[in-house]
Amino acid sequence: MNEWIPRIPLADWIDRFVDWLTSNFGGIFDGVATGLEGLVNGIVSGLGFIPPILLSLIIAGIAWWLTKKSIALFSLIGFLIIDYLGYWDAMLSTLALVLTSVIISVVVGIPIGIWASQKDTVRKIVTPILDFMQTMPAFVYLLPAIFFFNIGVVPGVVASVIFAMPPTIRLTILGIQQVPEDIIEATESFGSTTSQRLLKVQLPLATPTIMAGINQSIMLALSMVVIASMVGAPGLGEEVYRAVTQLKTGVGVEAGLTIVIVAIVLDRITQNAGKKKQRGN
């Protein structure tokens, strides 16, 4: 069969395309890299300016407001343990990477999800792209990211955005489409425009589902921190990767425990944020 059907040089085509992009749009990629690196460094500097005990209390206060006392207590104790173990700076770098990735995922993903929920054609185009983004191994995203942005935190952010954005888009579409038809018909009978129906009815009712998508994006971004460390991204992933390569089990467990604490706190806060907003409405 191989004798009669020639091999498709897909890899060569992709390599040439990447080289063409790098040659013709290198200035744009440099600007994007500078902006992303500045955003990450700004978050790290802003959070690092706050003393660890004060930042732990702030996070615990947010958890108390949005969740319950037990989660607030866990947040306070957990972040103090992170500081005590000596991973505070690494945790801030990881938190900055995750927040940057999630901010981009939300700013880009929610409008795309809203657009796709209103247009069947857009949804049919977006769905296979999301399938591709979610099923392609995350390591593959690092290769072109390195060519476009060199090594460092920026390729990690780009790979995290690609990997973490699909849940935000999918659940935004799902949340808007799950708004009951009788409510939609009632708004139409009162003469609401499409934008009024979207902003005043569909989005408020879809908020818990959209927040679930953001929650999943945060968890996926956190799962990328170790992979991002392989291209020079600093943070807890770097500590885990170093522990694996040097066979330091204790250090690996400590860094992994720190990631677990951050993940649980962010998960509980974002899980309850949408529910609280809906109750407030």
PDB file of C-alpha atoms in Angstrom:
ATOM      1  CA  MET A   1       0.000   0.000   0.000  1.00  0.00           C
ATOM      2  CA  ASN A   2       2.855   2.374   0.828  1.00  0.00           C
ATOM      3  CA  GLU A   3       4.363   1.742  -2.612  1.00  0.00           C
ATOM      4  CA  TRP A   4       1.249   3.018  -4.400  1.00  0.00           C
ATOM      5  CA  ILE A   5       0.224   5.859  -2.101  1.00  0.00           C
ATOM      6  CA  PRO A   6       2.949   8.473  -1.553  1.00  0.00           C
ATOM      7  CA  ARG A   7       3.494   9.827   1.939  1.00  0.00           C
ATOM      8  CA  ILE A   8       1.970  13.257   2.569  1.00  0.00           C
ATOM      9  CA  PRO A   9       4.783  15.602   3.707  1.00  0.00           C
ATOM     10  CA  LEU A  10       2.590  17.202   6.384  1.00  0.00           C
ATOM     11  CA  ALA A  11       5.469  17.690   8.821  1.00  0.00           C
ATOM     12  CA  ASP A  12       7.502  19.540   6.171  1.00  0.00           C
ATOM     13  CA  TRP A  13       4.546  21.783   5.339  1.00  0.00           C
ATOM     14  CA  ILE A  14       4.020  22.638   9.004  1.00  0.00           C
ATOM     15  CA  ASP A  15       7.737  23.382   9.501  1.00  0.00           C
ATOM     16  CA  ARG A  16       7.746  25.693   6.481  1.00  0.00           C
ATOM     17  CA  PHE A  17       4.594  27.428   7.699  1.00  0.00           C
ATOM     18  CA  VAL A  18       6.116  28.007  11.148  1.00  0.00           C
ATOM     19  CA  ASP A  19       9.323  29.341   9.556  1.00  0.00           C
ATOM     20  CA  TRP A  20       7.237  31.661   7.347  1.00  0.00           C
ATOM     21  CA  LEU A  21       5.306  32.993  10.334  1.00  0.00           C
ATOM     22  CA  THR A  22       8.502  33.526  12.311  1.00  0.00           C
ATOM     23  CA  SER A  23      10.177  35.366   9.427  1.00  0.00           C
ATOM     24  CA  ASN A  24       7.246  37.605   8.505  1.00  0.00           C
ATOM     25  CA  PHE A  25       5.587  38.261  11.853  1.00  0.00           C
ATOM     26  CA  GLY A  26       8.533  38.145  14.247  1.00  0.00           C
ATOM     27  CA  GLY A  27       7.915  41.735  15.379  1.00  0.00           C
ATOM     28  CA  ILE A  28       4.303  40.948  16.304  1.00  0.00           C
ATOM     29  CA  PHE A  29       5.342  37.879  18.262  1.00  0.00           C
ATOM     30  CA  ASP A  30       8.008  39.902  20.078  1.00  0.00           C
ATOM     31  CA  GLY A  31       5.384  42.491  21.026  1.00  0.00           C
ATOM     32  CA  VAL A  32       2.985  39.826  22.283  1.00  0.00           C
ATOM     33  CA  ALA A  33       5.795  38.207  24.265  1.00  0.00           C
ATOM     34  CA  THR A  34       6.742  41.533  25.831  1.00  0.00           C
ATOM     35  CA  GLY A  35       3.130  42.236  26.782  1.00  0.00           C
ATOM     36  CA  LEU A  36       2.512  38.796  28.291  1.00  0.00           C
ATOM     37  CA  GLU A  37       5.798  38.825  30.180  1.00  0.00           C
ATOM     38  CA  GLY A  38       5.019  42.296  31.500  1.00  0.00           C
ATOM     39  CA  LEU A  39       1.567  41.168  32.657  1.00  0.00           C
ATOM     40  CA  VAL A  40       2.958  38.117  34.453  1.00  0.00           C
ATOM     41  CA  ASN A  41       5.759  40.121  36.072  1.00  0.00           C
ATOM     42  CA  GLY A  42       3.268  42.818  37.068  1.00  0.00           C
ATOM     43  CA  ILE A  43       1.046  40.280  38.831  1.00  0.00           C
ATOM     44  CA  VAL A  44       4.061  38.755  40.574  1.00  0.00           C
ATOM     45  CA  SER A  45       5.308  42.181  41.687  1.00  0.00           C
ATOM     46  CA  GLY A  46       1.847  43.246  42.845  1.00  0.00           C
ATOM     47  CA  LEU A  47       1.243  40.090  44.865  1.00  0.00           C
ATOM     48  CA  GLY A  48       4.842  40.046  46.111  1.00  0.00           C
ATOM     49  CA  PHE A  49       4.426  43.587  47.478  1.00  0.00           C
ATOM     50  CA  ILE A  50       1.815  42.257  49.931  1.00  0.00           C
ATOM     51  CA  PRO A  51       3.268  40.498  53.006  1.00  0.00           C
ATOM     52  CA  PRO A  52       2.496  36.746  53.014  1.00  0.00           C
ATOM     53  CA  ILE A  53       0.397  36.882  56.197  1.00  0.00           C
ATOM     54  CA  LEU A  54      -1.694  39.760  54.825  1.00  0.00           C
ATOM     55  CA  LEU A  55      -2.216  38.092  51.433  1.00  0.00           C
ATOM     56  CA  SER A  56      -3.182  34.863  53.205  1.00  0.00           C
ATOM     57  CA  LEU A  57      -5.775  36.788  55.230  1.00  0.00           C
ATOM     58  CA  ILE A  58      -7.113  38.484  52.078  1.00  0.00           C
ATOM     59  CA  ILE A  59      -7.521  35.146  50.289  1.00  0.00           C
ATOM     60  CA  ALA A  60      -9.130  33.639  53.386  1.00  0.00           C
ATOM     61  CA  GLY A  61     -11.508  36.614  53.561  1.00  0.00           C
ATOM     62  CA  ILE A  62     -12.518  36.142  49.929  1.00  0.00           C
ATOM     63  CA  ALA A  63     -13.056  32.435  50.580  1.00  0.00           C
ATOM     64  CA  TRP A  64     -15.193  33.230  53.652  1.00  0.00           C
ATOM     65  CA  TRP A  65     -17.311  35.684  51.669  1.00  0.00           C
ATOM     66  CA  LEU A  66     -17.871  33.353  48.724  1.00  0.00           C
ATOM     67  CA  THR A  67     -17.833  29.923  50.374  1.00  0.00           C
ATOM     68  CA  LYS A  68     -17.889  29.068  54.064  1.00  0.00           C
ATOM     69  CA  LYS A  69     -15.782  29.280  57.196  1.00  0.00           C
ATOM     70  CA  SER A  70     -14.142  25.876  56.802  1.00  0.00           C
ATOM     71  CA  ILE A  71     -12.782  26.734  53.333  1.00  0.00           C
ATOM     72  CA  ALA A  72     -11.605  30.122  54.624  1.00  0.00           C
ATOM     73  CA  LEU A  73      -9.763  28.416  57.472  1.00  0.00           C
ATOM     74  CA  PHE A  74      -8.249  25.884  55.070  1.00  0.00           C
ATOM     75  CA  SER A  75      -7.126  28.742  52.793  1.00  0.00           C
ATOM     76  CA  LEU A  76      -5.473  30.612  55.649  1.00  0.00           C
ATOM     77  CA  ILE A  77      -3.691  27.554  57.048  1.00  0.00           C
ATOM     78  CA  GLY A  78      -2.774  26.274  53.585  1.00  0.00           C
ATOM     79  CA  PHE A  79      -1.145  29.495  52.409  1.00  0.00           C
ATOM     80  CA  LEU A  80       0.694  29.896  55.698  1.00  0.00           C
ATOM     81  CA  ILE A  81       2.039  26.350  55.248  1.00  0.00           C
ATOM     82  CA  ILE A  82       3.202  27.300  51.740  1.00  0.00           C
ATOM     83  CA  ASP A  83       5.099  30.252  53.203  1.00  0.00           C
ATOM     84  CA  TYR A  84       6.526  28.101  55.999  1.00  0.00           C
ATOM     85  CA  LEU A  85       7.780  25.488  53.511  1.00  0.00           C
ATOM     86  CA  GLY A  86       9.596  28.191  51.556  1.00  0.00           C
ATOM     87  CA  TYR A  87       7.570  28.011  48.339  1.00  0.00           C
ATOM     88  CA  TRP A  88       5.896  31.417  48.595  1.00  0.00           C
ATOM     89  CA  ASP A  89       7.783  33.074  45.716  1.00  0.00           C
ATOM     90  CA  ALA A  90       7.375  30.010  43.507  1.00  0.00           C
ATOM     91  CA  MET A  91       3.671  29.932  44.361  1.00  0.00           C
ATOM     92  CA  LEU A  92       3.293  33.588  43.350  1.00  0.00           C
ATOM     93  CA  SER A  93       4.969  32.869  39.994  1.00  0.00           C
ATOM     94  CA  THR A  94       2.630  29.930  39.408  1.00  0.00           C
ATOM     95  CA  LEU A  95      -0.402  31.959  40.486  1.00  0.00           C
ATOM     96  CA  ALA A  96       0.608  34.756  38.090  1.00  0.00           C
ATOM     97  CA  LEU A  97       0.958  32.295  35.204  1.00  0.00           C
ATOM     98  CA  VAL A  98      -2.443  30.754  35.968  1.00  0.00           C
ATOM     99  CA  LEU A  99      -4.191  34.111  36.413  1.00  0.00           C
ATOM    100  CA  THR A 100      -2.719  35.443  33.156  1.00  0.00           C
ATOM    101  CA  SER A 101      -3.813  32.324  31.273  1.00  0.00           C
ATOM    102  CA  VAL A 102      -7.301  32.413  32.778  1.00  0.00           C
ATOM    103  CA  ILE A 103      -7.745  36.157  32.172  1.00  0.00           C
ATOM    104  CA  ILE A 104      -6.904  35.676  28.485  1.00  0.00           C
ATOM    105  CA  SER A 105      -9.117  32.580  28.299  1.00  0.00           C
ATOM    106  CA  VAL A 106     -12.063  34.491  29.788  1.00  0.00           C
ATOM    107  CA  VAL A 107     -11.559  37.701  27.775  1.00  0.00           C
ATOM    108  CA  VAL A 108     -11.329  35.735  24.516  1.00  0.00           C
ATOM    109  CA  GLY A 109     -13.424  32.669  25.340  1.00  0.00           C
ATOM    110  CA  ILE A 110     -16.632  34.187  26.712  1.00  0.00           C
ATOM    111  CA  PRO A 111     -17.246  36.485  23.687  1.00  0.00           C
ATOM    112  CA  ILE A 112     -16.595  33.555  21.343  1.00  0.00           C
ATOM    113  CA  GLY A 113     -18.978  31.421  23.397  1.00  0.00           C
ATOM    114  CA  ILE A 114     -21.665  34.118  23.274  1.00  0.00           C
ATOM    115  CA  TRP A 115     -21.209  34.531  19.524  1.00  0.00           C
ATOM    116  CA  ALA A 116     -21.364  30.766  18.940  1.00  0.00           C
ATOM    117  CA  SER A 117     -24.499  30.464  21.092  1.00  0.00           C
ATOM    118  CA  GLN A 118     -26.276  32.978  18.867  1.00  0.00           C
ATOM    119  CA  LYS A 119     -25.046  31.708  15.474  1.00  0.00           C
ATOM    120  CA  ASP A 120     -25.273  28.051  14.434  1.00  0.00           C
ATOM    121  CA  THR A 121     -22.672  28.561  11.707  1.00  0.00           C
ATOM    122  CA  VAL A 122     -20.141  29.917  14.192  1.00  0.00           C
ATOM    123  CA  ARG A 123     -20.811  27.047  16.574  1.00  0.00           C
ATOM    124  CA  LYS A 124     -20.252  24.482  13.812  1.00  0.00           C
ATOM    125  CA  ILE A 125     -16.903  26.094  13.009  1.00  0.00           C
ATOM    126  CA  VAL A 126     -15.800  26.539  16.628  1.00  0.00           C
ATOM    127  CA  THR A 127     -16.700  23.043  17.871  1.00  0.00           C
ATOM    128  CA  PRO A 128     -14.097  21.054  15.842  1.00  0.00           C
ATOM    129  CA  ILE A 129     -11.462  23.665  16.686  1.00  0.00           C
ATOM    130  CA  LEU A 130     -12.197  23.151  20.386  1.00  0.00           C
ATOM    131  CA  ASP A 131     -11.999  19.381  19.884  1.00  0.00           C
ATOM    132  CA  PHE A 132      -8.567  19.853  18.333  1.00  0.00           C
ATOM    133  CA  MET A 133      -7.406  22.138  21.151  1.00  0.00           C
ATOM    134  CA  GLN A 134      -8.512  19.707  23.857  1.00  0.00           C
ATOM    135  CA  THR A 135      -7.254  16.455  22.331  1.00  0.00           C
ATOM    136  CA  MET A 136      -3.881  17.553  20.973  1.00  0.00           C
ATOM    137  CA  PRO A 137      -1.141  16.633  23.513  1.00  0.00           C
ATOM    138  CA  ALA A 138      -0.115  19.700  25.468  1.00  0.00           C
ATOM    139  CA  PHE A 139       3.573  19.097  24.728  1.00  0.00           C
ATOM    140  CA  VAL A 140       2.902  19.742  21.034  1.00  0.00           C
ATOM    141  CA  TYR A 141       1.787  23.312  21.789  1.00  0.00           C
ATOM    142  CA  LEU A 142       5.175  24.049  23.333  1.00  0.00           C
ATOM    143  CA  LEU A 143       7.097  23.443  20.101  1.00  0.00           C
ATOM    144  CA  PRO A 144       5.705  26.314  17.973  1.00  0.00           C
ATOM    145  CA  ALA A 145       5.443  28.486  21.094  1.00  0.00           C
ATOM    146  CA  ILE A 146       9.197  28.157  21.596  1.00  0.00           C
ATOM    147  CA  PHE A 147       9.846  29.155  17.969  1.00  0.00           C
ATOM    148  CA  PHE A 148       7.554  32.187  18.220  1.00  0.00           C
ATOM    149  CA  PHE A 149       8.358  33.387  21.762  1.00  0.00           C
ATOM    150  CA  ASN A 150      11.669  31.716  22.793  1.00  0.00           C
ATOM    151  CA  ILE A 151      11.940  29.971  26.151  1.00  0.00           C
ATOM    152  CA  GLY A 152      10.567  31.411  29.368  1.00  0.00           C
ATOM    153  CA  VAL A 153       7.186  32.115  30.877  1.00  0.00           C
ATOM    154  CA  VAL A 154       5.504  33.267  27.624  1.00  0.00           C
ATOM    155  CA  PRO A 155       5.426  29.852  25.863  1.00  0.00           C
ATOM    156  CA  GLY A 156       3.981  28.410  29.067  1.00  0.00           C
ATOM    157  CA  VAL A 157       1.236  31.046  29.098  1.00  0.00           C
ATOM    158  CA  VAL A 158       0.419  30.482  25.417  1.00  0.00           C
ATOM    159  CA  ALA A 159       0.259  26.697  25.816  1.00  0.00           C
ATOM    160  CA  SER A 160      -1.854  27.084  28.967  1.00  0.00           C
ATOM    161  CA  VAL A 161      -4.300  29.400  27.183  1.00  0.00           C
ATOM    162  CA  ILE A 162      -4.755  26.983  24.277  1.00  0.00           C
ATOM    163  CA  PHE A 163      -5.220  24.058  26.665  1.00  0.00           C
ATOM    164  CA  ALA A 164      -7.471  25.859  29.169  1.00  0.00           C
ATOM    165  CA  MET A 165      -9.735  27.990  26.946  1.00  0.00           C
ATOM    166  CA  PRO A 166     -12.116  25.307  25.529  1.00  0.00           C
ATOM    167  CA  PRO A 167     -14.134  24.710  28.752  1.00  0.00           C
ATOM    168  CA  THR A 168     -14.891  28.431  29.031  1.00  0.00           C
ATOM    169  CA  ILE A 169     -16.180  28.554  25.460  1.00  0.00           C
ATOM    170  CA  ARG A 170     -18.115  25.279  25.652  1.00  0.00           C
ATOM    171  CA  LEU A 171     -19.858  26.035  28.947  1.00  0.00           C
ATOM    172  CA  THR A 172     -20.675  29.593  27.885  1.00  0.00           C
ATOM    173  CA  ILE A 173     -22.455  28.136  24.853  1.00  0.00           C
ATOM    174  CA  LEU A 174     -24.144  25.489  26.995  1.00  0.00           C
ATOM    175  CA  GLY A 175     -25.252  27.915  29.703  1.00  0.00           C
ATOM    176  CA  ILE A 176     -26.873  30.323  27.247  1.00  0.00           C
ATOM    177  CA  GLN A 177     -28.548  27.539  25.274  1.00  0.00           C
ATOM    178  CA  GLN A 178     -29.976  25.995  28.455  1.00  0.00           C
ATOM    179  CA  VAL A 179     -32.015  29.096  29.307  1.00  0.00           C
ATOM    180  CA  PRO A 180     -35.658  27.878  29.197  1.00  0.00           C
ATOM    181  CA  GLU A 181     -37.552  28.596  26.005  1.00  0.00           C
ATOM    182  CA  ASP A 182     -40.576  29.994  27.859  1.00  0.00           C
ATOM    183  CA  ILE A 183     -38.382  32.717  29.371  1.00  0.00           C
ATOM    184  CA  ILE A 184     -36.995  33.568  25.930  1.00  0.00           C
ATOM    185  CA  GLU A 185     -40.528  33.735  24.530  1.00  0.00           C
ATOM    186  CA  ALA A 186     -41.621  35.992  27.391  1.00  0.00           C
ATOM    187  CA  THR A 187     -38.803  38.453  26.709  1.00  0.00           C
ATOM    188  CA  GLU A 188     -39.670  38.480  23.014  1.00  0.00           C
ATOM    189  CA  SER A 189     -43.341  39.128  23.790  1.00  0.00           C
ATOM    190  CA  PHE A 190     -42.304  42.202  25.794  1.00  0.00           C
ATOM    191  CA  GLY A 191     -40.374  43.503  22.803  1.00  0.00           C
ATOM    192  CA  SER A 192     -36.816  42.938  24.076  1.00  0.00           C
ATOM    193  CA  THR A 193     -34.021  43.284  21.561  1.00  0.00           C
ATOM    194  CA  THR A 194     -31.406  40.560  21.094  1.00  0.00           C
ATOM    195  CA  SER A 195     -28.835  42.465  23.136  1.00  0.00           C
ATOM    196  CA  GLN A 196     -31.329  43.185  25.943  1.00  0.00           C
ATOM    197  CA  ARG A 197     -32.349  39.531  26.073  1.00  0.00           C
ATOM    198  CA  LEU A 198     -28.712  38.451  26.150  1.00  0.00           C
ATOM    199  CA  LEU A 199     -27.493  40.925  28.777  1.00  0.00           C
ATOM    200  CA  LYS A 200     -30.512  40.959  31.103  1.00  0.00           C
ATOM    201  CA  VAL A 201     -31.796  37.377  30.863  1.00  0.00           C
ATOM    202  CA  GLN A 202     -29.527  34.827  29.227  1.00  0.00           C
ATOM    203  CA  LEU A 203     -26.151  35.814  30.701  1.00  0.00           C
ATOM    204  CA  PRO A 204     -27.429  36.213  34.311  1.00  0.00           C
ATOM    205  CA  LEU A 205     -29.155  32.826  34.155  1.00  0.00           C
ATOM    206  CA  ALA A 206     -26.114  31.231  32.527  1.00  0.00           C
ATOM    207  CA  THR A 207     -23.647  32.667  35.065  1.00  0.00           C
ATOM    208  CA  PRO A 208     -23.299  29.488  37.194  1.00  0.00           C
ATOM    209  CA  THR A 209     -22.547  27.417  34.092  1.00  0.00           C
ATOM    210  CA  ILE A 210     -20.097  30.014  32.781  1.00  0.00           C
ATOM    211  CA  MET A 211     -18.355  30.078  36.165  1.00  0.00           C
ATOM    212  CA  ALA A 212     -18.102  26.282  36.007  1.00  0.00           C
ATOM    213  CA  GLY A 213     -16.284  26.717  32.704  1.00  0.00           C
ATOM    214  CA  ILE A 214     -13.923  29.271  34.226  1.00  0.00           C
ATOM    215  CA  ASN A 215     -13.361  26.882  37.117  1.00  0.00           C
ATOM    216  CA  GLN A 216     -12.353  24.124  34.707  1.00  0.00           C
ATOM    217  CA  SER A 217     -10.072  26.519  32.841  1.00  0.00           C
ATOM    218  CA  ILE A 218      -8.297  27.337  36.120  1.00  0.00           C
ATOM    219  CA  MET A 219      -7.805  23.647  36.892  1.00  0.00           C
ATOM    220  CA  LEU A 220      -6.459  22.953  33.392  1.00  0.00           C
ATOM    221  CA  ALA A 221      -4.111  25.943  33.593  1.00  0.00           C
ATOM    222  CA  LEU A 222      -2.802  24.633  36.915  1.00  0.00           C
ATOM    223  CA  SER A 223      -2.253  21.215  35.351  1.00  0.00           C
ATOM    224  CA  MET A 224       0.030  22.892  32.797  1.00  0.00           C
ATOM    225  CA  VAL A 225       2.493  24.403  35.293  1.00  0.00           C
ATOM    226  CA  VAL A 226       4.825  21.384  35.284  1.00  0.00           C
ATOM    227  CA  ILE A 227       4.760  21.137  31.486  1.00  0.00           C
ATOM    228  CA  ALA A 228       5.374  24.887  31.193  1.00  0.00           C
ATOM    229  CA  SER A 229       8.431  24.547  33.429  1.00  0.00           C
ATOM    230  CA  MET A 230      10.077  22.426  30.717  1.00  0.00           C
ATOM    231  CA  VAL A 231      10.365  25.541  28.543  1.00  0.00           C
ATOM    232  CA  GLY A 232      11.668  27.774  31.315  1.00  0.00           C
ATOM    233  CA  ALA A 233       8.509  28.982  33.056  1.00  0.00           C
ATOM    234  CA  PRO A 234       9.279  29.657  36.737  1.00  0.00           C
ATOM    235  CA  GLY A 235       7.153  28.560  39.666  1.00  0.00           C
ATOM    236  CA  LEU A 236       6.068  25.387  41.395  1.00  0.00           C
ATOM    237  CA  GLY A 237       6.264  23.393  38.172  1.00  0.00           C
ATOM    238  CA  GLU A 238       9.974  24.165  38.033  1.00  0.00           C
ATOM    239  CA  GLU A 239      10.361  22.785  41.559  1.00  0.00           C
ATOM    240  CA  VAL A 240       8.484  19.597  40.658  1.00  0.00           C
ATOM    241  CA  TYR A 241      10.460  19.144  37.433  1.00  0.00           C
ATOM    242  CA  ARG A 242      13.762  19.645  39.247  1.00  0.00           C
ATOM    243  CA  ALA A 243      12.724  17.154  41.931  1.00  0.00           C
ATOM    244  CA  VAL A 244      11.849  14.555  39.279  1.00  0.00           C
ATOM    245  CA  THR A 245      15.101  14.974  37.369  1.00  0.00           C
ATOM    246  CA  GLN A 246      17.168  14.865  40.572  1.00  0.00           C
ATOM    247  CA  LEU A 247      15.084  12.105  42.230  1.00  0.00           C
ATOM    248  CA  LYS A 248      14.253  14.253  45.262  1.00  0.00           C
ATOM    249  CA  THR A 249      11.015  12.710  46.461  1.00  0.00           C
ATOM    250  CA  GLY A 250      10.542  15.011  49.456  1.00  0.00           C
ATOM    251  CA  VAL A 251      10.936  18.198  47.444  1.00  0.00           C
ATOM    252  CA  GLY A 252       8.566  16.845  44.807  1.00  0.00           C
ATOM    253  CA  VAL A 253       5.910  16.048  47.403  1.00  0.00           C
ATOM    254  CA  GLU A 254       6.265  19.485  49.021  1.00  0.00           C
ATOM    255  CA  ALA A 255       5.923  21.315  45.700  1.00  0.00           C
ATOM    256  CA  GLY A 256       3.065  19.034  44.658  1.00  0.00           C
ATOM    257  CA  LEU A 257       1.277  19.662  47.958  1.00  0.00           C
ATOM    258  CA  THR A 258       1.612  23.405  47.361  1.00  0.00           C
ATOM    259  CA  ILE A 259      -0.024  23.036  43.939  1.00  0.00           C
ATOM    260  CA  VAL A 260      -2.838  21.001  45.527  1.00  0.00           C
ATOM    261  CA  ILE A 261      -3.496  23.711  48.143  1.00  0.00           C
ATOM    262  CA  VAL A 262      -3.658  26.449  45.489  1.00  0.00           C
ATOM    263  CA  ALA A 263      -5.886  24.277  43.293  1.00  0.00           C
ATOM    264  CA  ILE A 264      -8.365  23.501  46.083  1.00  0.00           C
ATOM    265  CA  VAL A 265      -8.660  27.141  47.148  1.00  0.00           C
ATOM    266  CA  LEU A 266      -9.167  28.420  43.592  1.00  0.00           C
ATOM    267  CA  ASP A 267     -11.587  25.586  42.847  1.00  0.00           C
ATOM    268  CA  ARG A 268     -13.809  26.255  45.866  1.00  0.00           C
ATOM    269  CA  ILE A 269     -13.810  30.024  45.354  1.00  0.00           C
ATOM    270  CA  THR A 270     -14.727  29.884  41.659  1.00  0.00           C
ATOM    271  CA  GLN A 271     -17.278  27.108  42.220  1.00  0.00           C
ATOM    272  CA  ASN A 272     -19.227  29.271  44.627  1.00  0.00           C
ATOM    273  CA  ALA A 273     -18.763  32.661  42.927  1.00  0.00           C
ATOM    274  CA  GLY A 274     -21.427  31.994  40.297  1.00  0.00           C
ATOM    275  CA  LYS A 275     -23.864  30.561  42.837  1.00  0.00           C
ATOM    276  CA  LYS A 276     -23.486  33.598  45.085  1.00  0.00           C
ATOM    277  CA  LYS A 277     -24.037  35.984  42.175  1.00  0.00           C
ATOM    278  CA  GLN A 278     -27.159  34.103  41.145  1.00  0.00           C
ATOM    279  CA  ARG A 279     -28.537  34.209  44.701  1.00  0.00           C
ATOM    280  CA  GLY A 280     -27.741  37.929  44.812  1.00  0.00           C
ATOM    281  CA  ASN A 281     -29.730  38.465  41.633  1.00  0.00           C
TER     282      ASN A 281
END
